[in-house]
Amino acid sequence: MISVLTQALDKVIGNSLDYVVEKISKGERLKAEDMLVAMMALFREQLRRIDEMSKRIDVTNKRIDDMYKRFDETNAQMDEIAAEFNKRIDEVNKRIDALTEQLNKRIDETNRRIDAVFQIIGDAQKTLLELQKIMLDIHKTLLDIHATVITALTKQ
C-alpha cells in the first residue's frame, strides 16, 4: 500500500515539477504552491539519495567489520612496538626535564639581571628629572638676573 502511494506521489510531484520548470523557462513568477512543489521535488531527490547512501553504507559497514578484524591483529603488534617507544619516550622526557630545569635557572638569572638593569635605568631617569628641575631653576634665576640688570641699565 505504501509503495503504491509513494509511486503515485512521485508521479504527481514529477508532473507538477515539469509545470514549474516550464513556468521558470518562460520567466513567469512562481507562486507559493510552485515553490512548495519545487521543495517537495528537492526533498524527494534528497530521500532517494539518502536511500542510495544507506545501501552504500551497509556495504561499507561489512567491509569495515572485516577491517576491524585485521586491525585487532595489527593492534597487538602495535602494542608491543608502543611499549618499546614508551620506554624511549620516558628516557627522552627525563632528558627534557633536565634541560628544562637548566633553562629555567638561566632564565631566572637573566630575569634578575634585567630587573637590575631596569632599576639602574629607573634611577638614571630620576636623576635626569632632578637635573632638569635644577636646570629650570637656574634658567629662572638667570632670567631674573637678566631682568634686574636690564631694569638697572634702563634707569641710568
XYZ file of C-alpha atoms in Angstrom, residues 3-131:
129
model
C 4.696 1.538 -2.208
C 1.670 2.336 -4.403
C 1.112 5.588 -2.532
C 4.777 6.519 -2.918
C 4.699 5.807 -6.656
C 1.547 7.882 -7.102
C 3.028 10.745 -5.103
C 6.236 10.579 -7.172
C 4.205 10.813 -10.382
C 2.190 13.798 -9.094
C 5.322 15.595 -7.925
C 7.069 14.831 -11.242
C 4.200 16.253 -13.299
C 3.909 19.286 -11.043
C 7.654 19.865 -11.236
C 7.503 19.761 -15.041
C 4.879 22.527 -14.876
C 7.052 24.610 -12.515
C 10.114 24.147 -14.747
C 8.031 25.278 -17.718
C 6.990 28.420 -15.799
C 10.613 29.127 -14.900
C 11.757 28.708 -18.513
C 9.068 31.177 -19.634
C 10.254 33.620 -16.988
C 6.944 33.631 -15.150
C 6.732 34.440 -11.487
C 6.381 31.440 -9.184
C 3.581 31.173 -6.662
C 3.910 29.720 -3.188
C 2.410 26.473 -4.460
C 5.066 26.306 -7.179
C 7.781 26.818 -4.597
C 6.212 24.065 -2.482
C 6.289 21.692 -5.468
C 9.945 22.542 -6.098
C 10.764 21.935 -2.443
C 8.873 18.626 -2.454
C 10.803 17.546 -5.549
C 14.018 18.533 -3.832
C 13.050 16.555 -0.742
C 12.123 13.563 -2.914
C 15.520 13.696 -4.612
C 17.257 14.014 -1.262
C 15.365 10.998 0.094
C 16.343 8.986 -2.996
C 19.966 9.920 -2.457
C 19.683 9.045 1.219
C 18.330 5.594 0.291
C 21.225 5.053 -2.118
C 23.643 6.255 0.514
C 22.146 3.859 3.073
C 22.779 0.928 0.723
C 26.355 2.057 0.212
C 26.781 2.465 3.949
C 25.603 -1.108 4.533
C 28.198 -2.426 2.083
C 30.829 -0.214 3.635
C 29.912 -1.412 7.128
C 30.563 -5.012 6.074
C 33.952 -4.029 4.741
C 34.664 -2.109 7.928
C 33.859 -5.170 10.050
C 36.411 -7.178 8.061
C 38.957 -4.450 8.523
C 38.322 -4.359 12.276
C 39.400 -7.984 12.461
C 42.645 -7.114 10.710
C 43.055 -4.062 12.931
C 42.836 -6.210 16.049
C 45.729 -8.314 14.800
C 47.713 -5.238 13.887
C 46.911 -3.612 17.232
C 48.547 -6.474 19.088
C 51.750 -5.891 17.139
C 51.477 -2.161 17.664
C 51.084 -2.616 21.423
C 54.469 -4.308 21.536
C 56.042 -1.538 19.495
C 54.302 1.108 21.615
C 55.740 -0.355 24.805
C 59.238 -0.060 23.356
C 58.588 3.503 22.212
C 57.188 4.429 25.624
C 60.456 3.360 27.221
C 62.369 5.556 24.799
C 59.962 8.441 25.329
C 60.427 8.187 29.093
C 64.181 8.467 28.617
C 63.761 11.482 26.349
C 61.357 13.080 28.831
C 63.935 12.724 31.589
C 66.496 14.483 29.406
C 63.977 17.182 28.507
C 63.154 17.722 32.185
C 66.853 18.151 32.984
C 67.288 20.631 30.137
C 64.148 22.481 31.184
C 65.484 22.846 34.703
C 68.784 24.212 33.387
C 66.983 26.634 31.077
C 64.705 27.811 33.881
C 67.746 28.553 36.037
C 69.327 30.541 33.208
C 66.071 32.393 32.560
C 65.727 33.250 36.255
C 69.282 34.599 36.315
C 68.650 36.603 33.149
C 65.443 37.990 34.646
C 67.365 39.083 37.754
C 69.899 40.842 35.557
C 67.154 42.513 33.525
C 65.472 43.683 36.735
C 68.792 45.156 37.900
C 69.229 46.971 34.572
C 65.693 48.349 34.805
C 66.444 49.546 38.335
C 69.560 51.339 37.093
C 67.614 52.882 34.209
C 64.870 53.989 36.620
C 67.442 55.586 38.931
C 69.057 57.323 35.948
C 65.675 58.671 34.867
C 65.036 60.042 38.353
C 68.463 61.705 38.334
C 67.764 63.221 34.910
C 64.447 64.598 36.154
C 66.153 66.153 39.153
C 68.808 67.667 36.865
